[in-house]
Amino acid sequence: MKLYTVDALPYAYEFSLEETALVIIDMQRDFCAPGGFGEKLGNDIALTRGIIPIVRRMLEAAREKGMLVIHTREGHRPDLSDCPPAKLNRGRKQGAGIGDQGPMGRILVRGEYGHGIVDELTPIDGEIILDKPGKGAFYSTDLELILRTRGIQKLLVCGVTTHVCVSTTIREANDRGFDCLLLRDCSAAFDPADHEATVRSIHQQGGIFGWATTSDKVIDALKA
Ligand code: TIU
């Protein structure tokens, strides 16, 4: 089993291809395109759109090496039976009613155009698409079963938004015993202050939730 060593904070992160998955969180039009959930919540989507080419480069490097890739999508059943009233009510109050009609179809509803992953990062055969009703990718999904079945112990995590779904997923993974490396340049929040604070919160205290680095360092390690 070949080990790759990546320069990271708080110290080097080591992984093998066999035990590692690239987890791309919620790179959906609803968060990265005009008129989606992210924009309707009152956010500027420039930063979440901006990372698409950088995520693509990381995705291509993972594909080249045959690493397991998991794409998550936040969203709900068309009848919203899996959307807690608390989430629905708060979204509506903010002008982002889950299930409401928007320019890309119904907001955050499975099967709608806005719920889909952006074209540049379209999953290919062999990659896993995981639909999740919550912010964390483990909550009410079969992600843990999939990872354990594949023998995955390490997660390279990226996507949007750093402080919401990326952070929640890393925290959930950490409590389940997975070693997470946050790819900070492949992740974005609507406000850079939220992004930076979250990156620090993950690697501080000796890596209380995991590690953080940039994708070029992972790609360099994979090529070394
Ligand atoms: N609002 C916000 O920053 N994020 C979300 O609602 N979901 C994800 O992070 N995917």
PDB file of C-alpha atoms and ligand atoms in Angstrom:
ATOM      1  CA  MET A   1       0.000   0.000   0.000  1.00  0.00           C
ATOM      2  CA  LYS A   2       1.722   3.181  -1.206  1.00  0.00           C
ATOM      3  CA  LEU A   3       1.533   6.067   1.265  1.00  0.00           C
ATOM      4  CA  TYR A   4       1.273   9.658   0.109  1.00  0.00           C
ATOM      5  CA  THR A   5       2.397  12.470   2.418  1.00  0.00           C
ATOM      6  CA  VAL A   6       0.792  15.902   2.145  1.00  0.00           C
ATOM      7  CA  ASP A   7       2.063  19.106   3.671  1.00  0.00           C
ATOM      8  CA  ALA A   8      -0.856  20.235   5.852  1.00  0.00           C
ATOM      9  CA  LEU A   9      -1.855  21.931   9.097  1.00  0.00           C
ATOM     10  CA  PRO A  10      -1.329  21.079  11.903  1.00  0.00           C
ATOM     11  CA  TYR A  11       1.193  18.565  10.470  1.00  0.00           C
ATOM     12  CA  ALA A  12       1.672  16.227   7.512  1.00  0.00           C
ATOM     13  CA  TYR A  13      -1.333  14.111   6.467  1.00  0.00           C
ATOM     14  CA  GLU A  14      -0.630  10.593   5.219  1.00  0.00           C
ATOM     15  CA  PHE A  15      -2.980   8.518   3.113  1.00  0.00           C
ATOM     16  CA  SER A  16      -3.142   5.611   0.703  1.00  0.00           C
ATOM     17  CA  LEU A  17      -5.463   5.474  -2.304  1.00  0.00           C
ATOM     18  CA  GLU A  18      -7.107   2.304  -1.011  1.00  0.00           C
ATOM     19  CA  GLU A  19      -8.291   3.820   2.279  1.00  0.00           C
ATOM     20  CA  THR A  20      -9.218   7.303   1.028  1.00  0.00           C
ATOM     21  CA  ALA A  21     -12.170   8.979  -0.661  1.00  0.00           C
ATOM     22  CA  LEU A  22     -12.575  12.429  -2.142  1.00  0.00           C
ATOM     23  CA  VAL A  23     -15.846  13.833  -0.792  1.00  0.00           C
ATOM     24  CA  ILE A  24     -17.210  16.776  -2.762  1.00  0.00           C
ATOM     25  CA  ILE A  25     -19.963  18.465  -0.806  1.00  0.00           C
ATOM     26  CA  ASP A  26     -23.020  20.016  -2.481  1.00  0.00           C
ATOM     27  CA  MET A  27     -21.447  21.558  -5.599  1.00  0.00           C
ATOM     28  CA  GLN A  28     -25.013  22.055  -6.831  1.00  0.00           C
ATOM     29  CA  ARG A  29     -26.479  24.822  -8.945  1.00  0.00           C
ATOM     30  CA  ASP A  30     -28.607  25.688  -5.903  1.00  0.00           C
ATOM     31  CA  PHE A  31     -25.434  26.948  -4.216  1.00  0.00           C
ATOM     32  CA  CYS A  32     -23.352  28.026  -7.210  1.00  0.00           C
ATOM     33  CA  ALA A  33     -25.794  29.489  -9.754  1.00  0.00           C
ATOM     34  CA  PRO A  34     -28.106  32.514  -9.798  1.00  0.00           C
ATOM     35  CA  GLY A  35     -31.585  32.094  -8.342  1.00  0.00           C
ATOM     36  CA  GLY A  36     -30.745  29.057  -6.233  1.00  0.00           C
ATOM     37  CA  PHE A  37     -31.068  28.384  -2.524  1.00  0.00           C
ATOM     38  CA  GLY A  38     -27.738  30.060  -1.674  1.00  0.00           C
ATOM     39  CA  GLU A  39     -28.582  33.298  -3.437  1.00  0.00           C
ATOM     40  CA  LYS A  40     -32.143  33.344  -2.125  1.00  0.00           C
ATOM     41  CA  LEU A  41     -30.783  33.135   1.420  1.00  0.00           C
ATOM     42  CA  GLY A  42     -29.267  36.548   0.690  1.00  0.00           C
ATOM     43  CA  ASN A  43     -25.764  35.519  -0.338  1.00  0.00           C
ATOM     44  CA  ASP A  44     -23.372  36.449  -3.132  1.00  0.00           C
ATOM     45  CA  ILE A  45     -22.521  33.246  -5.014  1.00  0.00           C
ATOM     46  CA  ALA A  46     -19.288  34.581  -6.583  1.00  0.00           C
ATOM     47  CA  LEU A  47     -17.069  32.670  -4.159  1.00  0.00           C
ATOM     48  CA  THR A  48     -18.940  29.372  -4.379  1.00  0.00           C
ATOM     49  CA  ARG A  49     -18.863  29.604  -8.193  1.00  0.00           C
ATOM     50  CA  GLY A  50     -15.218  30.628  -8.104  1.00  0.00           C
ATOM     51  CA  ILE A  51     -13.914  27.325  -6.762  1.00  0.00           C
ATOM     52  CA  ILE A  52     -15.464  25.204  -9.546  1.00  0.00           C
ATOM     53  CA  PRO A  53     -12.288  25.038 -11.720  1.00  0.00           C
ATOM     54  CA  ILE A  54     -10.101  24.287  -8.694  1.00  0.00           C
ATOM     55  CA  VAL A  55     -12.417  21.482  -7.557  1.00  0.00           C
ATOM     56  CA  ARG A  56     -12.393  20.164 -11.105  1.00  0.00           C
ATOM     57  CA  ARG A  57      -8.601  19.966 -11.151  1.00  0.00           C
ATOM     58  CA  MET A  58      -8.662  18.028  -7.851  1.00  0.00           C
ATOM     59  CA  LEU A  59     -11.439  15.763  -9.158  1.00  0.00           C
ATOM     60  CA  GLU A  60      -9.433  15.005 -12.298  1.00  0.00           C
ATOM     61  CA  ALA A  61      -6.350  14.137 -10.205  1.00  0.00           C
ATOM     62  CA  ALA A  62      -8.440  11.779  -8.053  1.00  0.00           C
ATOM     63  CA  ARG A  63      -9.980  10.166 -11.135  1.00  0.00           C
ATOM     64  CA  GLU A  64      -6.559   9.683 -12.691  1.00  0.00           C
ATOM     65  CA  LYS A  65      -5.449   7.771  -9.589  1.00  0.00           C
ATOM     66  CA  GLY A  66      -8.673   5.760  -9.295  1.00  0.00           C
ATOM     67  CA  MET A  67      -9.558   7.220  -5.921  1.00  0.00           C
ATOM     68  CA  LEU A  68     -13.140   6.728  -4.742  1.00  0.00           C
ATOM     69  CA  VAL A  69     -15.135   9.915  -5.350  1.00  0.00           C
ATOM     70  CA  ILE A  70     -18.349  10.781  -3.525  1.00  0.00           C
ATOM     71  CA  HIS A  71     -20.540  13.699  -4.595  1.00  0.00           C
ATOM     72  CA  THR A  72     -23.176  14.861  -2.127  1.00  0.00           C
ATOM     73  CA  ARG A  73     -26.316  16.862  -2.829  1.00  0.00           C
ATOM     74  CA  GLU A  74     -28.436  18.622  -0.241  1.00  0.00           C
ATOM     75  CA  GLY A  75     -32.122  18.392  -1.032  1.00  0.00           C
ATOM     76  CA  HIS A  76     -35.524  16.987  -0.313  1.00  0.00           C
ATOM     77  CA  ARG A  77     -38.234  14.746  -1.702  1.00  0.00           C
ATOM     78  CA  PRO A  78     -40.743  16.579  -3.906  1.00  0.00           C
ATOM     79  CA  ASP A  79     -43.434  16.224  -1.223  1.00  0.00           C
ATOM     80  CA  LEU A  80     -40.985  17.683   1.347  1.00  0.00           C
ATOM     81  CA  SER A  81     -41.835  14.810   3.705  1.00  0.00           C
ATOM     82  CA  ASP A  82     -38.138  14.670   4.688  1.00  0.00           C
ATOM     83  CA  CYS A  83     -37.796  18.398   5.331  1.00  0.00           C
ATOM     84  CA  PRO A  84     -38.196  19.257   9.004  1.00  0.00           C
ATOM     85  CA  PRO A  85     -40.677  22.121   9.590  1.00  0.00           C
ATOM     86  CA  ALA A  86     -37.921  24.013  11.429  1.00  0.00           C
ATOM     87  CA  LYS A  87     -35.721  24.031   8.305  1.00  0.00           C
ATOM     88  CA  LEU A  88     -38.669  24.869   6.060  1.00  0.00           C
ATOM     89  CA  ASN A  89     -39.870  27.723   8.253  1.00  0.00           C
ATOM     90  CA  ARG A  90     -36.476  29.349   8.663  1.00  0.00           C
ATOM     91  CA  GLY A  91     -35.741  29.112   4.937  1.00  0.00           C
ATOM     92  CA  ARG A  92     -39.115  30.702   4.089  1.00  0.00           C
ATOM     93  CA  LYS A  93     -38.572  33.524   6.565  1.00  0.00           C
ATOM     94  CA  GLN A  94     -35.252  34.257   4.838  1.00  0.00           C
ATOM     95  CA  GLY A  95     -36.861  34.262   1.363  1.00  0.00           C
ATOM     96  CA  ALA A  96     -35.497  30.848   0.423  1.00  0.00           C
ATOM     97  CA  GLY A  97     -38.542  28.637   0.650  1.00  0.00           C
ATOM     98  CA  ILE A  98     -37.540  25.010   0.109  1.00  0.00           C
ATOM     99  CA  GLY A  99     -39.897  23.643  -2.546  1.00  0.00           C
ATOM    100  CA  ASP A 100     -40.771  27.101  -3.917  1.00  0.00           C
ATOM    101  CA  GLN A 101     -40.501  27.649  -7.650  1.00  0.00           C
ATOM    102  CA  GLY A 102     -37.300  29.384  -8.747  1.00  0.00           C
ATOM    103  CA  PRO A 103     -35.553  29.971 -12.075  1.00  0.00           C
ATOM    104  CA  MET A 104     -33.908  26.522 -11.840  1.00  0.00           C
ATOM    105  CA  GLY A 105     -37.023  24.674 -10.683  1.00  0.00           C
ATOM    106  CA  ARG A 106     -38.180  24.047  -7.135  1.00  0.00           C
ATOM    107  CA  ILE A 107     -35.606  25.143  -4.575  1.00  0.00           C
ATOM    108  CA  LEU A 108     -33.539  22.333  -3.022  1.00  0.00           C
ATOM    109  CA  VAL A 109     -35.840  19.612  -4.365  1.00  0.00           C
ATOM    110  CA  ARG A 110     -34.435  16.360  -5.760  1.00  0.00           C
ATOM    111  CA  GLY A 111     -34.787  15.964  -9.497  1.00  0.00           C
ATOM    112  CA  GLU A 112     -34.946  19.706 -10.179  1.00  0.00           C
ATOM    113  CA  TYR A 113     -32.314  21.400 -12.347  1.00  0.00           C
ATOM    114  CA  GLY A 114     -31.083  23.587  -9.488  1.00  0.00           C
ATOM    115  CA  HIS A 115     -30.542  20.534  -7.300  1.00  0.00           C
ATOM    116  CA  GLY A 116     -28.098  19.065  -9.810  1.00  0.00           C
ATOM    117  CA  ILE A 117     -24.332  19.220  -9.610  1.00  0.00           C
ATOM    118  CA  VAL A 118     -22.741  21.937 -11.767  1.00  0.00           C
ATOM    119  CA  ASP A 119     -21.838  20.773 -15.284  1.00  0.00           C
ATOM    120  CA  GLU A 120     -18.076  21.070 -14.754  1.00  0.00           C
ATOM    121  CA  LEU A 121     -18.188  18.501 -11.936  1.00  0.00           C
ATOM    122  CA  THR A 122     -20.754  16.064 -13.327  1.00  0.00           C
ATOM    123  CA  PRO A 123     -20.205  12.666 -11.688  1.00  0.00           C
ATOM    124  CA  ILE A 124     -19.023   9.822 -13.929  1.00  0.00           C
ATOM    125  CA  ASP A 125     -19.693   6.086 -13.741  1.00  0.00           C
ATOM    126  CA  GLY A 126     -18.226   4.538 -10.627  1.00  0.00           C
ATOM    127  CA  GLU A 127     -18.593   7.694  -8.538  1.00  0.00           C
ATOM    128  CA  ILE A 128     -21.138   7.781  -5.744  1.00  0.00           C
ATOM    129  CA  ILE A 129     -23.902  10.362  -5.585  1.00  0.00           C
ATOM    130  CA  LEU A 130     -25.262  10.767  -2.084  1.00  0.00           C
ATOM    131  CA  ASP A 131     -28.499  12.648  -1.449  1.00  0.00           C
ATOM    132  CA  LYS A 132     -28.760  14.113   2.006  1.00  0.00           C
ATOM    133  CA  PRO A 133     -31.605  15.957   3.709  1.00  0.00           C
ATOM    134  CA  GLY A 134     -29.394  17.737   6.234  1.00  0.00           C
ATOM    135  CA  LYS A 135     -26.198  19.727   6.362  1.00  0.00           C
ATOM    136  CA  GLY A 136     -23.997  16.809   7.399  1.00  0.00           C
ATOM    137  CA  ALA A 137     -23.460  13.999   4.870  1.00  0.00           C
ATOM    138  CA  PHE A 138     -23.825  11.288   7.541  1.00  0.00           C
ATOM    139  CA  TYR A 139     -27.196  12.401   8.917  1.00  0.00           C
ATOM    140  CA  SER A 140     -29.994  10.117   7.633  1.00  0.00           C
ATOM    141  CA  THR A 141     -27.843   8.699   4.812  1.00  0.00           C
ATOM    142  CA  ASP A 142     -25.967   5.442   4.148  1.00  0.00           C
ATOM    143  CA  LEU A 143     -22.597   7.196   3.807  1.00  0.00           C
ATOM    144  CA  GLU A 144     -21.013   5.476   6.805  1.00  0.00           C
ATOM    145  CA  LEU A 145     -22.093   2.051   5.524  1.00  0.00           C
ATOM    146  CA  ILE A 146     -20.648   2.814   2.089  1.00  0.00           C
ATOM    147  CA  LEU A 147     -17.330   3.996   3.537  1.00  0.00           C
ATOM    148  CA  ARG A 148     -16.974   1.027   5.906  1.00  0.00           C
ATOM    149  CA  THR A 149     -17.877  -1.403   3.111  1.00  0.00           C
ATOM    150  CA  ARG A 150     -15.111   0.053   0.944  1.00  0.00           C
ATOM    151  CA  GLY A 151     -12.568   0.119   3.781  1.00  0.00           C
ATOM    152  CA  ILE A 152     -12.309   3.887   3.658  1.00  0.00           C
ATOM    153  CA  GLN A 153     -10.787   5.556   6.721  1.00  0.00           C
ATOM    154  CA  LYS A 154      -9.621   8.895   5.352  1.00  0.00           C
ATOM    155  CA  LEU A 155     -11.629  11.622   3.668  1.00  0.00           C
ATOM    156  CA  LEU A 156     -10.408  14.511   1.534  1.00  0.00           C
ATOM    157  CA  VAL A 157     -13.302  16.925   1.951  1.00  0.00           C
ATOM    158  CA  CYS A 158     -14.204  19.983  -0.101  1.00  0.00           C
ATOM    159  CA  GLY A 159     -17.167  21.861  -1.558  1.00  0.00           C
ATOM    160  CA  VAL A 160     -19.729  24.315  -0.265  1.00  0.00           C
ATOM    161  CA  THR A 161     -20.210  25.867   2.071  1.00  0.00           C
ATOM    162  CA  THR A 162     -17.152  25.581   4.280  1.00  0.00           C
ATOM    163  CA  HIS A 163     -18.875  26.681   7.483  1.00  0.00           C
ATOM    164  CA  VAL A 164     -22.153  24.812   6.931  1.00  0.00           C
ATOM    165  CA  CYS A 165     -22.202  21.483   5.079  1.00  0.00           C
ATOM    166  CA  VAL A 166     -18.435  20.949   4.775  1.00  0.00           C
ATOM    167  CA  SER A 167     -17.823  21.675   8.443  1.00  0.00           C
ATOM    168  CA  THR A 168     -20.816  19.641   9.645  1.00  0.00           C
ATOM    169  CA  THR A 169     -19.707  16.657   7.553  1.00  0.00           C
ATOM    170  CA  ILE A 170     -16.127  16.832   8.869  1.00  0.00           C
ATOM    171  CA  ARG A 171     -17.394  16.968  12.445  1.00  0.00           C
ATOM    172  CA  GLU A 172     -19.702  14.013  11.867  1.00  0.00           C
ATOM    173  CA  ALA A 173     -16.860  12.062  10.223  1.00  0.00           C
ATOM    174  CA  ASN A 174     -14.405  12.897  12.988  1.00  0.00           C
ATOM    175  CA  ASP A 175     -16.737  11.519  15.668  1.00  0.00           C
ATOM    176  CA  ARG A 176     -17.034   8.315  13.631  1.00  0.00           C
ATOM    177  CA  GLY A 177     -13.253   7.875  13.577  1.00  0.00           C
ATOM    178  CA  PHE A 178     -12.414   9.095  10.072  1.00  0.00           C
ATOM    179  CA  ASP A 179      -9.327  11.266   9.466  1.00  0.00           C
ATOM    180  CA  CYS A 180     -10.450  14.278   7.430  1.00  0.00           C
ATOM    181  CA  LEU A 181      -8.314  16.604   5.354  1.00  0.00           C
ATOM    182  CA  LEU A 182     -10.111  19.824   4.388  1.00  0.00           C
ATOM    183  CA  LEU A 183      -9.084  21.105   0.952  1.00  0.00           C
ATOM    184  CA  ARG A 184      -9.359  24.792   1.753  1.00  0.00           C
ATOM    185  CA  ASP A 185      -8.968  26.153  -1.789  1.00  0.00           C
ATOM    186  CA  CYS A 186     -11.617  23.719  -3.057  1.00  0.00           C
ATOM    187  CA  SER A 187     -14.084  24.945  -0.446  1.00  0.00           C
ATOM    188  CA  ALA A 188     -15.899  28.243  -0.122  1.00  0.00           C
ATOM    189  CA  ALA A 189     -18.334  30.104   2.062  1.00  0.00           C
ATOM    190  CA  PHE A 190     -20.365  33.084   0.930  1.00  0.00           C
ATOM    191  CA  ASP A 191     -18.341  35.241   3.343  1.00  0.00           C
ATOM    192  CA  PRO A 192     -14.543  34.710   3.441  1.00  0.00           C
ATOM    193  CA  ALA A 193     -14.547  35.364   7.195  1.00  0.00           C
ATOM    194  CA  ASP A 194     -16.731  32.294   7.746  1.00  0.00           C
ATOM    195  CA  HIS A 195     -14.423  30.245   5.509  1.00  0.00           C
ATOM    196  CA  GLU A 196     -11.233  31.294   7.295  1.00  0.00           C
ATOM    197  CA  ALA A 197     -12.698  30.803  10.777  1.00  0.00           C
ATOM    198  CA  THR A 198     -13.860  27.314   9.841  1.00  0.00           C
ATOM    199  CA  VAL A 199     -10.515  26.282   8.365  1.00  0.00           C
ATOM    200  CA  ARG A 200      -8.848  27.325  11.609  1.00  0.00           C
ATOM    201  CA  SER A 201     -11.458  25.594  13.743  1.00  0.00           C
ATOM    202  CA  ILE A 202     -10.672  22.282  12.051  1.00  0.00           C
ATOM    203  CA  HIS A 203      -6.864  22.186  12.327  1.00  0.00           C
ATOM    204  CA  GLN A 204      -6.429  24.057  15.637  1.00  0.00           C
ATOM    205  CA  GLN A 205      -5.648  22.234  18.917  1.00  0.00           C
ATOM    206  CA  GLY A 206      -3.473  19.697  17.131  1.00  0.00           C
ATOM    207  CA  GLY A 207      -6.138  18.924  14.538  1.00  0.00           C
ATOM    208  CA  ILE A 208      -9.180  18.761  16.807  1.00  0.00           C
ATOM    209  CA  PHE A 209     -11.393  17.868  13.821  1.00  0.00           C
ATOM    210  CA  GLY A 210      -8.725  17.069  11.224  1.00  0.00           C
ATOM    211  CA  TRP A 211      -6.222  18.643   8.869  1.00  0.00           C
ATOM    212  CA  ALA A 212      -6.301  21.466   6.298  1.00  0.00           C
ATOM    213  CA  THR A 213      -4.285  22.076   3.151  1.00  0.00           C
ATOM    214  CA  THR A 214      -4.595  23.202  -0.467  1.00  0.00           C
ATOM    215  CA  SER A 215      -5.318  20.932  -3.416  1.00  0.00           C
ATOM    216  CA  ASP A 216      -2.000  21.665  -5.151  1.00  0.00           C
ATOM    217  CA  LYS A 217      -0.246  20.030  -2.188  1.00  0.00           C
ATOM    218  CA  VAL A 218      -2.395  16.905  -2.543  1.00  0.00           C
ATOM    219  CA  ILE A 219      -1.836  16.834  -6.300  1.00  0.00           C
ATOM    220  CA  ASP A 220       1.931  17.273  -5.784  1.00  0.00           C
ATOM    221  CA  ALA A 221       1.920  14.363  -3.341  1.00  0.00           C
ATOM    222  CA  LEU A 222      -0.041  12.186  -5.757  1.00  0.00           C
ATOM    223  CA  LYS A 223       2.474  12.930  -8.525  1.00  0.00           C
ATOM    224  CA  ALA A 224       5.584  12.444  -6.375  1.00  0.00           C
TER     225      ALA A 224
HETATM  226  N1  TIU B   1     -26.449  28.243   3.710  1.00  0.00           N
HETATM  227  C1  TIU B   1     -25.267  27.673   3.577  1.00  0.00           C
HETATM  228  O1  TIU B   1     -24.229  28.303   3.751  1.00  0.00           O
HETATM  229  N2  TIU B   1     -25.174  26.338   3.218  1.00  0.00           N
HETATM  230  C2  TIU B   1     -26.202  25.466   3.107  1.00  0.00           C
HETATM  231  O2  TIU B   1     -27.351  25.745   3.377  1.00  0.00           O
HETATM  232  N3  TIU B   1     -25.871  24.220   2.645  1.00  0.00           N
HETATM  233  C3  TIU B   1     -24.582  23.817   2.331  1.00  0.00           C
HETATM  234  O3  TIU B   1     -23.611  24.289   2.891  1.00  0.00           O
HETATM  235  N4  TIU B   1     -24.444  22.898   1.387  1.00  0.00           N
END
